[in-house]
Coordinates of C-alpha atoms in Angstrom, one line a residue:
M1 CA 2.6 -21.7 38.7
V2 CA 1.2 -20.0 41.8
T3 CA 3.0 -16.8 40.8
L4 CA 1.5 -16.9 37.3
I5 CA -2.0 -17.4 38.7
L6 CA -1.5 -14.4 41.1
I7 CA -0.2 -12.2 38.2
A8 CA -3.3 -13.2 36.1
V9 CA -5.7 -12.4 38.9
L10 CA -4.0 -9.1 39.7
T11 CA -4.1 -8.1 36.0
G12 CA -7.8 -9.0 35.9
V13 CA -8.6 -6.9 39.0
L14 CA -6.7 -3.9 37.6
L15 CA -8.5 -4.3 34.2
V16 CA -11.9 -4.5 35.9
L17 CA -11.1 -1.4 37.9
R18 CA -10.0 0.4 34.7
V19 CA -13.1 -0.7 32.8
K20 CA -15.4 0.6 35.6
S21 CA -13.7 3.9 35.6
S22 CA -12.9 4.2 31.9
P23 CA -12.0 7.8 31.1
I24 CA -13.5 7.6 27.6
H25 CA -17.1 8.8 27.4
R26 CA -19.6 10.6 25.2
N27 CA -21.8 13.2 26.8
G28 CA -21.1 11.6 30.2
E29 CA -22.1 8.1 29.1
R30 CA -20.0 5.1 28.5
L31 CA -19.4 4.2 24.8
P32 CA -20.7 0.8 23.6
R33 CA -18.4 -2.1 23.8
P34 CA -18.4 -4.9 21.2
P35 CA -19.9 -8.3 21.8
G36 CA -17.4 -10.8 23.3
T37 CA -15.7 -8.2 25.5
L38 CA -14.4 -10.2 28.5
P39 CA -14.3 -9.0 32.1
F40 CA -10.6 -9.7 32.6
F41 CA -9.1 -9.6 29.1
G42 CA -11.3 -7.0 27.4
N43 CA -10.8 -7.6 23.7
G44 CA -7.2 -8.9 24.1
L45 CA -8.0 -12.4 23.0
L46 CA -9.7 -11.1 19.9
F47 CA -6.6 -9.5 18.6
L48 CA -4.6 -12.7 18.8
Q49 CA -6.7 -14.0 15.9
S50 CA -5.4 -14.1 12.3
R51 CA -5.6 -10.8 10.5
N52 CA -8.2 -12.1 8.1
K53 CA -10.5 -12.9 11.0
L54 CA -9.9 -9.5 12.3
F55 CA -11.0 -8.0 8.9
H56 CA -14.2 -9.8 9.3
W57 CA -14.6 -8.7 12.9
F58 CA -14.1 -5.0 12.1
T59 CA -16.5 -5.3 9.1
E60 CA -19.2 -6.9 11.3
R61 CA -18.7 -4.2 13.9
E62 CA -19.1 -1.5 11.3
R63 CA -22.3 -3.2 10.2
Q64 CA -23.5 -3.3 13.8
Y65 CA -22.6 0.2 14.9
G66 CA -22.5 2.1 11.6
K67 CA -20.8 5.5 12.1
E68 CA -21.0 5.3 15.9
T69 CA -17.6 5.2 17.8
F70 CA -17.2 2.3 20.1
E71 CA -14.6 1.4 22.8
I72 CA -12.1 -1.4 22.9
S73 CA -9.6 -2.5 25.6
V74 CA -6.6 -4.7 25.8
P75 CA -4.7 -5.5 29.1
T76 CA -1.5 -3.5 29.6
L77 CA -2.4 -1.0 26.8
P78 CA -4.0 2.5 26.9
P79 CA -7.8 2.8 26.5
G80 CA -8.9 2.9 22.8
I81 CA -11.7 3.5 20.4
V82 CA -12.6 2.4 16.8
I83 CA -14.0 5.1 14.5
N84 CA -15.9 4.5 11.3
D85 CA -17.4 8.0 10.8
P86 CA -15.7 10.0 8.0
D87 CA -16.3 13.2 10.0
S88 CA -14.5 11.9 13.0
L89 CA -11.7 10.5 10.8
E90 CA -11.4 13.9 9.1
Y91 CA -10.9 15.6 12.5
V92 CA -8.2 13.0 13.4
L93 CA -6.3 13.3 10.1
K94 CA -6.5 17.1 9.9
H95 CA -5.2 17.6 13.5
D96 CA -1.9 15.7 13.3
D97 CA -0.6 17.8 16.2
L98 CA -3.3 16.2 18.4
F99 CA -3.2 12.7 17.0
T100 CA 0.3 11.3 16.4
K101 CA 2.0 8.0 15.8
G102 CA 2.6 7.9 19.5
D103 CA 4.6 5.5 21.7
F104 CA 2.2 2.6 21.0
F105 CA 3.1 2.5 17.3
R106 CA 6.7 3.6 17.6
Q107 CA 7.7 1.0 20.2
R108 CA 6.6 -1.8 17.8
S109 CA 7.9 -0.3 14.6
M110 CA 11.1 1.4 15.6
D111 CA 13.3 -1.6 14.9
L112 CA 12.2 -1.6 11.2
F113 CA 11.4 2.0 10.4
G114 CA 13.7 3.8 12.8
H115 CA 13.4 7.5 12.5
G116 CA 11.9 7.5 9.0
I117 CA 8.8 9.4 7.9
I118 CA 6.4 6.6 8.7
N119 CA 7.5 6.6 12.3
V120 CA 8.0 10.2 13.3
D121 CA 6.0 13.3 14.0
G122 CA 6.6 17.1 14.4
M123 CA 9.7 18.7 12.9
A124 CA 11.4 15.4 12.1
W125 CA 8.4 14.5 9.9
K126 CA 8.1 17.9 8.3
R127 CA 11.8 17.9 7.4
Q128 CA 11.6 14.6 5.6
R129 CA 8.3 15.4 3.9
K130 CA 9.7 18.8 2.6
S131 CA 12.7 17.0 1.2
A132 CA 10.5 14.3 -0.5
V133 CA 8.1 16.8 -2.0
R134 CA 10.9 18.1 -4.2
F135 CA 11.3 14.6 -5.7
F136 CA 7.6 13.9 -6.4
N137 CA 7.3 16.7 -9.0
N138 CA 5.5 16.7 -12.4
A139 CA 8.8 16.5 -14.4
N140 CA 9.8 13.3 -12.6
L141 CA 6.4 11.8 -12.9
K142 CA 6.4 12.5 -16.7
T143 CA 9.8 10.8 -16.9
L144 CA 8.4 7.8 -15.1
V145 CA 5.6 7.4 -17.7
D146 CA 7.4 8.5 -20.9
V147 CA 10.9 7.0 -20.2
F148 CA 11.1 4.4 -17.5
L149 CA 7.8 2.6 -17.6
P150 CA 7.9 1.8 -21.3
R151 CA 11.3 0.1 -20.8
F152 CA 10.3 -1.8 -17.7
I153 CA 6.9 -2.8 -19.0
C154 CA 8.5 -4.0 -22.3
D155 CA 10.6 -6.3 -20.2
V156 CA 7.5 -7.5 -18.3
K157 CA 5.6 -8.2 -21.6
R158 CA 8.5 -10.1 -23.0
D159 CA 8.6 -12.3 -20.0
L160 CA 4.9 -12.8 -20.1
H161 CA 5.0 -13.7 -23.8
L162 CA 7.7 -16.4 -23.0
K163 CA 5.5 -17.8 -20.3
A164 CA 2.5 -17.8 -22.7
Q165 CA 4.6 -19.7 -25.3
S166 CA 5.8 -22.3 -22.7
Q167 CA 2.3 -22.6 -21.2
K168 CA 3.8 -22.6 -17.7
P169 CA 2.2 -20.7 -14.9
L170 CA 3.8 -17.6 -13.2
D171 CA 3.2 -15.6 -10.0
L172 CA 1.9 -12.2 -10.9
E173 CA 2.7 -10.9 -7.4
V174 CA 6.4 -11.6 -8.1
V175 CA 6.1 -9.9 -11.5
F176 CA 4.6 -6.7 -10.0
T177 CA 7.0 -6.6 -7.1
D178 CA 9.9 -6.8 -9.5
L179 CA 8.4 -4.0 -11.5
T180 CA 7.9 -1.6 -8.6
T181 CA 11.3 -2.6 -7.1
R182 CA 13.0 -1.5 -10.3
I183 CA 11.1 1.7 -10.6
M184 CA 11.9 2.7 -7.0
G185 CA 15.5 1.7 -7.5
V186 CA 16.0 3.8 -10.5
L187 CA 13.9 6.9 -9.7
A188 CA 14.3 7.2 -6.0
Y189 CA 17.6 5.6 -5.1
D190 CA 19.8 6.3 -8.2
M191 CA 20.5 2.7 -8.7
T192 CA 21.4 3.6 -12.3
T193 CA 24.7 4.8 -11.0
L194 CA 25.6 1.2 -10.1
G195 CA 26.4 0.2 -13.7
S196 CA 30.1 0.0 -13.0
K197 CA 30.3 -0.2 -9.2
E198 CA 28.8 -2.0 -6.3
L199 CA 26.9 -0.8 -3.3
K200 CA 29.1 0.0 -0.3
G201 CA 29.2 -2.9 2.1
N202 CA 28.3 -6.5 1.3
F203 CA 25.7 -5.9 -1.4
S204 CA 26.3 -6.4 -5.1
M205 CA 23.4 -5.0 -7.1
K206 CA 24.1 -4.1 -10.7
M207 CA 21.8 -1.6 -12.4
D208 CA 18.5 -2.7 -10.9
M209 CA 17.4 -3.8 -7.5
Q210 CA 15.8 -7.2 -7.6
A211 CA 12.8 -8.3 -5.6
S212 CA 14.2 -11.7 -5.2
S213 CA 17.4 -10.4 -3.4
S214 CA 18.2 -11.5 0.1
F215 CA 17.5 -7.9 1.3
F216 CA 13.9 -8.0 0.2
H217 CA 13.3 -11.4 1.7
A218 CA 14.7 -10.0 5.0
F219 CA 12.6 -6.9 4.7
E220 CA 9.4 -9.0 4.1
F221 CA 10.1 -11.2 7.1
A222 CA 10.8 -8.2 9.3
S223 CA 7.6 -6.5 8.1
S224 CA 5.6 -9.6 8.9
A225 CA 7.1 -9.9 12.3
T226 CA 6.5 -6.2 13.0
G227 CA 2.9 -6.6 12.1
R228 CA 2.5 -9.5 14.6
R229 CA 3.8 -7.2 17.4
F230 CA 0.6 -5.2 17.2
Q231 CA -1.5 -8.3 17.9
N232 CA 0.8 -9.8 20.6
P233 CA 1.0 -7.8 23.9
L234 CA 3.8 -10.1 25.0
W235 CA 5.9 -9.5 21.9
K236 CA 9.0 -8.4 23.8
F237 CA 9.0 -11.6 25.8
T238 CA 8.3 -14.0 22.9
E239 CA 11.0 -12.3 20.7
S240 CA 13.5 -12.6 23.5
L241 CA 13.1 -16.4 23.2
F242 CA 12.3 -16.9 19.5
G243 CA 13.5 -13.7 17.8
G244 CA 16.8 -14.7 16.4
Q245 CA 15.7 -14.8 12.7
L246 CA 14.0 -11.4 13.1
R247 CA 17.2 -9.9 14.6
R248 CA 19.2 -11.2 11.7
A249 CA 16.6 -9.9 9.2
L250 CA 16.6 -6.4 10.8
A251 CA 20.4 -6.3 10.7
E252 CA 20.4 -7.0 7.0
V253 CA 17.8 -4.4 6.3
K254 CA 19.7 -1.8 8.3
E255 CA 22.9 -2.6 6.6
F256 CA 21.3 -2.2 3.2
G257 CA 20.0 1.2 4.1
R258 CA 23.4 2.3 5.2
S259 CA 24.9 1.0 2.0
V260 CA 22.5 2.9 -0.2
V261 CA 23.3 6.1 1.6
A262 CA 27.0 5.5 1.6
T263 CA 26.9 4.9 -2.2
A264 CA 24.8 8.0 -2.8
I265 CA 27.3 10.1 -0.7
E266 CA 30.2 8.8 -2.7
N267 CA 28.4 9.4 -6.0
S268 CA 27.6 12.9 -5.0
S269 CA 31.2 13.7 -3.9
S270 CA 32.7 12.2 -7.0
G271 CA 30.3 14.0 -9.3
V272 CA 28.8 10.8 -10.8
E273 CA 25.9 11.6 -13.1
R274 CA 22.9 9.4 -13.7
S275 CA 23.2 9.8 -17.4
S276 CA 26.8 8.5 -17.5
H277 CA 25.6 5.0 -16.7
F278 CA 22.0 4.6 -17.8
T279 CA 21.7 3.7 -21.5
D280 CA 20.4 0.9 -23.6
F281 CA 16.7 1.2 -23.3
H282 CA 14.9 -1.9 -24.6
G283 CA 12.0 -1.1 -26.8
L284 CA 12.8 2.6 -27.3
G285 CA 14.6 2.4 -30.6
G286 CA 18.2 2.0 -29.5
E287 CA 20.1 3.9 -26.9
K288 CA 18.5 6.8 -25.0
K289 CA 20.6 8.8 -22.5
L290 CA 19.1 10.5 -19.6
N291 CA 20.1 13.9 -18.3
R292 CA 19.0 16.1 -15.5
S293 CA 18.0 19.0 -17.7
G294 CA 16.3 17.1 -20.5
D295 CA 14.2 13.9 -20.2
G296 CA 15.9 12.5 -17.1
V297 CA 15.0 12.6 -13.4
E298 CA 15.6 15.8 -11.6
G299 CA 17.7 14.4 -8.8
S300 CA 17.0 11.2 -6.8
L301 CA 15.0 11.0 -3.7
I302 CA 18.0 9.8 -1.8
Q303 CA 19.9 13.0 -2.8
Y304 CA 17.0 15.2 -1.8
L305 CA 16.9 13.5 1.6
L306 CA 20.7 14.0 2.1
D307 CA 20.4 17.6 1.1
G308 CA 17.5 18.3 3.4
I309 CA 18.4 16.1 6.4
G310 CA 22.1 15.6 6.4
D311 CA 22.2 12.9 9.1
A312 CA 23.2 9.7 7.2
S313 CA 21.5 7.4 9.7
I314 CA 18.2 9.2 9.5
V315 CA 18.4 9.3 5.8
A316 CA 19.0 5.5 5.7
D317 CA 15.8 5.1 7.8
A318 CA 13.9 7.5 5.6
A319 CA 15.1 5.7 2.4
L320 CA 13.8 2.3 3.7
N321 CA 10.5 3.9 4.7
F322 CA 9.9 5.4 1.2
L323 CA 11.0 2.1 -0.3
S324 CA 8.4 0.2 1.6
A325 CA 5.7 2.7 0.8
G326 CA 6.5 3.0 -2.8
R327 CA 7.3 -0.6 -3.7
D328 CA 5.1 -2.9 -1.6
T329 CA 1.8 -1.0 -1.7
T330 CA 1.7 -0.5 -5.4
A331 CA 2.8 -4.0 -6.2
Q332 CA 0.2 -5.5 -3.9
A333 CA -2.5 -3.2 -5.3
L334 CA -1.8 -4.4 -8.8
T335 CA -1.8 -8.0 -7.6
W336 CA -5.3 -7.7 -6.1
T337 CA -6.5 -5.7 -9.2
F338 CA -5.5 -8.5 -11.6
Y339 CA -7.0 -11.1 -9.2
L340 CA -10.3 -9.3 -9.5
L341 CA -10.0 -8.8 -13.3
M342 CA -9.6 -12.6 -13.7
Q343 CA -13.0 -13.0 -12.0
H344 CA -14.7 -10.2 -14.0
Q345 CA -14.2 -10.5 -17.7
D346 CA -16.9 -7.9 -18.3
V347 CA -14.6 -5.3 -16.7
V348 CA -11.7 -6.5 -18.8
R349 CA -13.8 -5.9 -21.9
Q350 CA -14.7 -2.4 -20.9
I351 CA -11.1 -1.5 -20.2
R352 CA -10.2 -2.7 -23.7
D353 CA -13.1 -0.7 -25.2
E354 CA -11.8 2.4 -23.5
L355 CA -8.2 1.7 -24.7
N356 CA -9.4 1.5 -28.4
D357 CA -9.2 5.3 -28.6
L358 CA -5.5 5.2 -27.8
V359 CA -4.5 2.8 -30.5
L360 CA -2.3 4.3 -33.3
D361 CA -2.6 2.8 -36.7
G362 CA 0.2 0.3 -37.2
K363 CA 1.9 1.3 -33.9
G364 CA -0.3 -0.3 -31.3
L365 CA -1.3 1.2 -28.0
S366 CA 0.0 4.6 -27.2
L367 CA 0.2 5.6 -23.5
P368 CA 1.9 9.0 -23.1
C369 CA 1.8 10.7 -19.7
E370 CA -1.0 13.1 -20.7
K371 CA -3.2 10.1 -21.5
I372 CA -2.6 8.3 -18.2
Q373 CA -5.2 10.5 -16.5
S374 CA -8.6 9.9 -15.1
S375 CA -9.9 12.3 -17.8
S376 CA -8.7 10.1 -20.6
L377 CA -9.0 6.6 -19.0
P378 CA -11.8 7.0 -16.4
Y379 CA -12.9 3.4 -16.4
T380 CA -9.3 2.1 -16.0
M381 CA -8.7 4.5 -13.1
A382 CA -12.1 3.5 -11.6
T383 CA -11.0 -0.2 -11.8
F384 CA -7.8 0.5 -9.9
Y385 CA -9.7 2.5 -7.2
E386 CA -12.3 -0.1 -6.9
S387 CA -9.6 -2.7 -6.2
L388 CA -8.0 -0.4 -3.7
R389 CA -11.4 0.0 -2.0
L390 CA -11.8 -3.8 -1.6
Y391 CA -8.2 -4.5 -0.8
P392 CA -6.6 -1.4 0.8
P393 CA -2.8 -1.8 1.0
V394 CA -2.8 -0.6 4.6
P395 CA -5.8 -2.3 6.2
F396 CA -5.4 -0.9 9.7
E397 CA -4.4 2.5 11.0
I398 CA -3.5 3.7 14.5
K399 CA -3.0 7.1 16.1
Q400 CA -2.5 8.2 19.7
C401 CA -3.7 11.3 21.5
E402 CA -1.1 13.8 22.5
K403 CA -3.5 15.4 24.9
A404 CA -7.1 15.1 26.0
V405 CA -9.5 15.9 23.1
T406 CA -13.1 15.6 22.1
L407 CA -14.1 14.3 18.7
P408 CA -16.9 15.9 16.6
D409 CA -19.4 13.2 17.8
G410 CA -18.8 14.2 21.4
T411 CA -16.4 11.3 22.3
F412 CA -14.0 12.5 25.0
L413 CA -10.5 10.9 24.8
P414 CA -7.8 11.2 27.5
K415 CA -4.2 11.8 26.8
D416 CA -2.5 8.7 25.3
A417 CA -5.8 7.1 24.2
V418 CA -5.5 5.0 21.1
V419 CA -7.6 5.7 18.0
V420 CA -8.0 2.9 15.5
W421 CA -9.7 2.8 12.1
C422 CA -9.9 0.0 9.6
P423 CA -9.9 1.1 5.9
W424 CA -10.9 -2.5 5.1
A425 CA -14.2 -2.2 7.1
M426 CA -14.8 1.4 6.1
S427 CA -14.6 0.4 2.4
R428 CA -17.4 -2.0 3.0
S429 CA -19.8 0.5 4.6
K430 CA -23.3 0.7 3.1
H431 CA -23.5 4.3 4.5
T432 CA -20.7 5.4 2.0
W433 CA -20.8 2.8 -0.8
G434 CA -24.5 1.9 -1.1
P435 CA -26.3 -1.4 -0.9
D436 CA -23.6 -3.5 -2.6
P437 CA -20.3 -2.6 -0.9
H438 CA -18.9 -6.1 -1.1
S439 CA -19.3 -6.2 -4.9
F440 CA -16.5 -5.3 -7.4
R441 CA -18.1 -2.6 -9.5
P442 CA -15.9 0.1 -11.0
E443 CA -19.0 2.0 -12.2
R444 CA -19.5 3.3 -8.6
W445 CA -16.6 5.7 -9.3
L446 CA -18.1 7.1 -12.5
G447 CA -20.6 9.8 -13.3
D448 CA -22.1 11.2 -16.5
D449 CA -20.8 14.2 -18.3
S450 CA -21.7 15.6 -21.7
D451 CA -20.1 17.7 -24.4
G452 CA -21.4 19.5 -27.4
N453 CA -22.9 23.0 -28.1
E454 CA -26.4 24.2 -27.6
G455 CA -28.6 22.9 -30.4
M456 CA -26.3 20.0 -31.2
T457 CA -26.6 16.4 -30.1
K458 CA -24.6 16.0 -26.9
R459 CA -22.5 12.9 -26.4
V460 CA -22.6 11.6 -22.9
K461 CA -19.3 10.3 -21.5
K462 CA -18.2 8.9 -18.2
V463 CA -16.0 10.9 -15.8
F464 CA -14.1 9.6 -12.8
I465 CA -15.6 11.0 -9.5
P466 CA -13.3 10.4 -6.4
K467 CA -14.4 10.2 -2.8
T468 CA -13.0 12.4 -0.1
A469 CA -9.9 11.2 1.7
F470 CA -12.0 10.6 4.8
E471 CA -14.6 8.4 3.1
F472 CA -11.8 6.5 1.3
P473 CA -8.7 6.8 3.5
V474 CA -6.5 4.6 1.4
F475 CA -4.1 7.4 0.7
N476 CA -4.4 8.9 4.1
G477 CA -5.5 12.5 4.4
G478 CA -4.9 15.9 5.9
P479 CA -1.2 17.1 6.2
R480 CA 0.0 13.5 6.0
S481 CA -1.7 12.6 2.8
C482 CA 0.3 10.2 0.6
L483 CA 3.1 11.9 -1.3
G484 CA 3.3 9.0 -3.8
K485 CA -0.4 8.9 -4.6
R486 CA 0.0 10.3 -8.2
M487 CA 3.0 8.1 -8.8
A488 CA 1.0 5.0 -7.7
E489 CA -1.9 6.0 -10.0
L490 CA 0.4 6.5 -13.0
Q491 CA 2.2 3.2 -12.5
A492 CA -1.0 1.3 -11.9
V493 CA -3.0 2.7 -14.8
Y494 CA -0.1 2.3 -17.2
T495 CA 0.5 -1.3 -16.1
I496 CA -3.2 -2.3 -16.2
A497 CA -3.7 -0.8 -19.6
S498 CA -0.5 -2.3 -21.1
L499 CA -1.0 -5.8 -19.9
V500 CA -4.8 -6.1 -20.3
W501 CA -4.4 -4.9 -23.9
E502 CA -1.7 -7.6 -24.7
F503 CA -2.7 -10.6 -22.6
D504 CA -5.4 -12.7 -21.0
F505 CA -4.9 -14.0 -17.5
F506 CA -6.4 -17.1 -15.8
E507 CA -6.0 -18.0 -12.2
V508 CA -4.4 -21.4 -11.6
R509 CA -6.8 -23.8 -10.0
R510 CA -5.7 -24.8 -6.6
S511 CA -4.9 -28.5 -6.0
G512 CA -7.6 -30.6 -4.4
L513 CA -10.5 -28.8 -6.0
K514 CA -13.2 -31.0 -7.6
A515 CA -14.4 -30.4 -11.1
G516 CA -16.8 -27.4 -11.0
E517 CA -15.9 -26.5 -7.5
P518 CA -15.3 -22.7 -7.2
Q519 CA -12.0 -21.3 -6.1
K520 CA -11.7 -20.2 -2.5
E521 CA -11.3 -16.4 -2.1
R522 CA -7.7 -15.5 -1.7
V523 CA -6.6 -13.8 1.5
S524 CA -3.6 -11.8 2.6
R525 CA -0.6 -13.1 4.6
N526 CA 0.5 -11.4 7.8
S527 CA 2.3 -8.1 7.2
L528 CA 2.0 -4.4 7.8
T529 CA 0.5 -4.1 4.3
L530 CA -1.6 -6.5 2.2
P531 CA 0.5 -9.1 0.4
M532 CA -1.4 -12.0 -1.1
E533 CA -1.1 -15.4 0.7
G534 CA 0.7 -17.8 -1.7
G535 CA 1.1 -15.1 -4.3
L536 CA -1.1 -15.0 -7.5
P537 CA -0.2 -18.0 -9.7
C538 CA -1.8 -17.8 -13.1
H539 CA -1.6 -18.7 -16.7
V540 CA -1.0 -16.0 -19.3
V541 CA -2.2 -16.2 -22.9
D542 CA -1.2 -13.9 -25.8
R543 CA -4.0 -12.0 -27.4
P544 CA -4.1 -12.4 -31.3
H545 CA -2.2 -9.2 -32.0
T546 CA 0.4 -9.8 -29.3
Q547 CA 2.1 -12.7 -31.1
A548 CA 3.0 -10.4 -34.0
I549 CA 4.8 -7.9 -31.7
F550 CA 7.3 -10.5 -30.6
D551 CA 7.7 -12.4 -33.9

């Protein structure tokens, strides 16, 4: 006990000395420090709170300081700052040689992400990005919308129709996670080649990956535990005592990555083609074979990574990184979007009004790739972006200084200083979003345009007007801007349009609520991303024209 007290006192003395001589300054002056900063623990106790309380704290500090950079400190960690100024964020994101993932991030995420693209810098990052760029091409995106999405969305609509008929509730988060899991499995990991064989190792996954598999439960647990490491300065100690489940989950995740790579290597060496296994497309008028030169995918992401990197262990890490980025974030974004739509029926009506122009006589809604654009569906795209603004899939971001540097606002940072920004808080800034940043209002993304010749009556129409990546850092920015941004947009707009056109959704009232008592706002559960606590249970109802489709 005496030893613990001495350690605590010594830690406090060291922290006080560090605070008094903080190397961070602006024009020779100390930066402001947030209310509640303690003499011995700095802001350490604050970061032990639940993430939802942290969201509120960062939002309050943005309201207090506006665009001004302020300093934070946590015992045993490097000095740090929080930035809310888009100009400062632009400088950080554009200078990825000065601001890297750093040891602070990597030490906590290495067990899960290994040497994948999320976790590395320099040449290792460039090599993986160069390989992935080849996969995210226009031909593959068109195949996604014109071939794969119709099949998978048809399956989703059939399941929703059955739920509507049974009048039983369903969890939309599970629905969307299954959808994005299947998409990533087919396009990125060549799971279509598993029609007549199993993954190498202990995994048996025919045709499609399933979000309910033990691997994905293990991955979600590992992601949640990894997220807690960033809040717990004693994570190594606590995991040494209570980390058995995490170690088992990580082992399963790593084994899955190795199995995917081993299967891809065997398929490549044996000359297995995607088209030899992937047939029987529901809802597309019989069988439809895919081929590399026609309407199929031009190679899989896993093969591009193997070709560009070679090292199977690094490819396994990279594959898991892209799987997390491509599957979880889009599914979660769709979940929050439909949560907001259930509360704003006026937005649902405007989406349907916009979709009326895409209805073919006797054939229902037509959504070819060239129509899943902000130019054709500006309001639907604006709805998706407004949901991303209020519920950014990655709510916190961290970088670390490779060397001493001065930000555009004059803030001097020493080597190894930590830079934090919170997209959740930045998306609620009145400086960027006007007087109502907490409101769900897709119109904030729209402007007026007009067509018609001189002398003719011009028709005013709405156009989608995006923000810069530094005002709206949901898709990152600079050299590390999100490779899958366009893929996420296409999936989301297609899914929103398809399901809003066919169904009405109503949130299940939570138990214990009195008659007339409003629902409590839903929050996220702990993770590196933004999954919804408890999922999104809801009732689904066929619209009048939907019943005829399935009869």
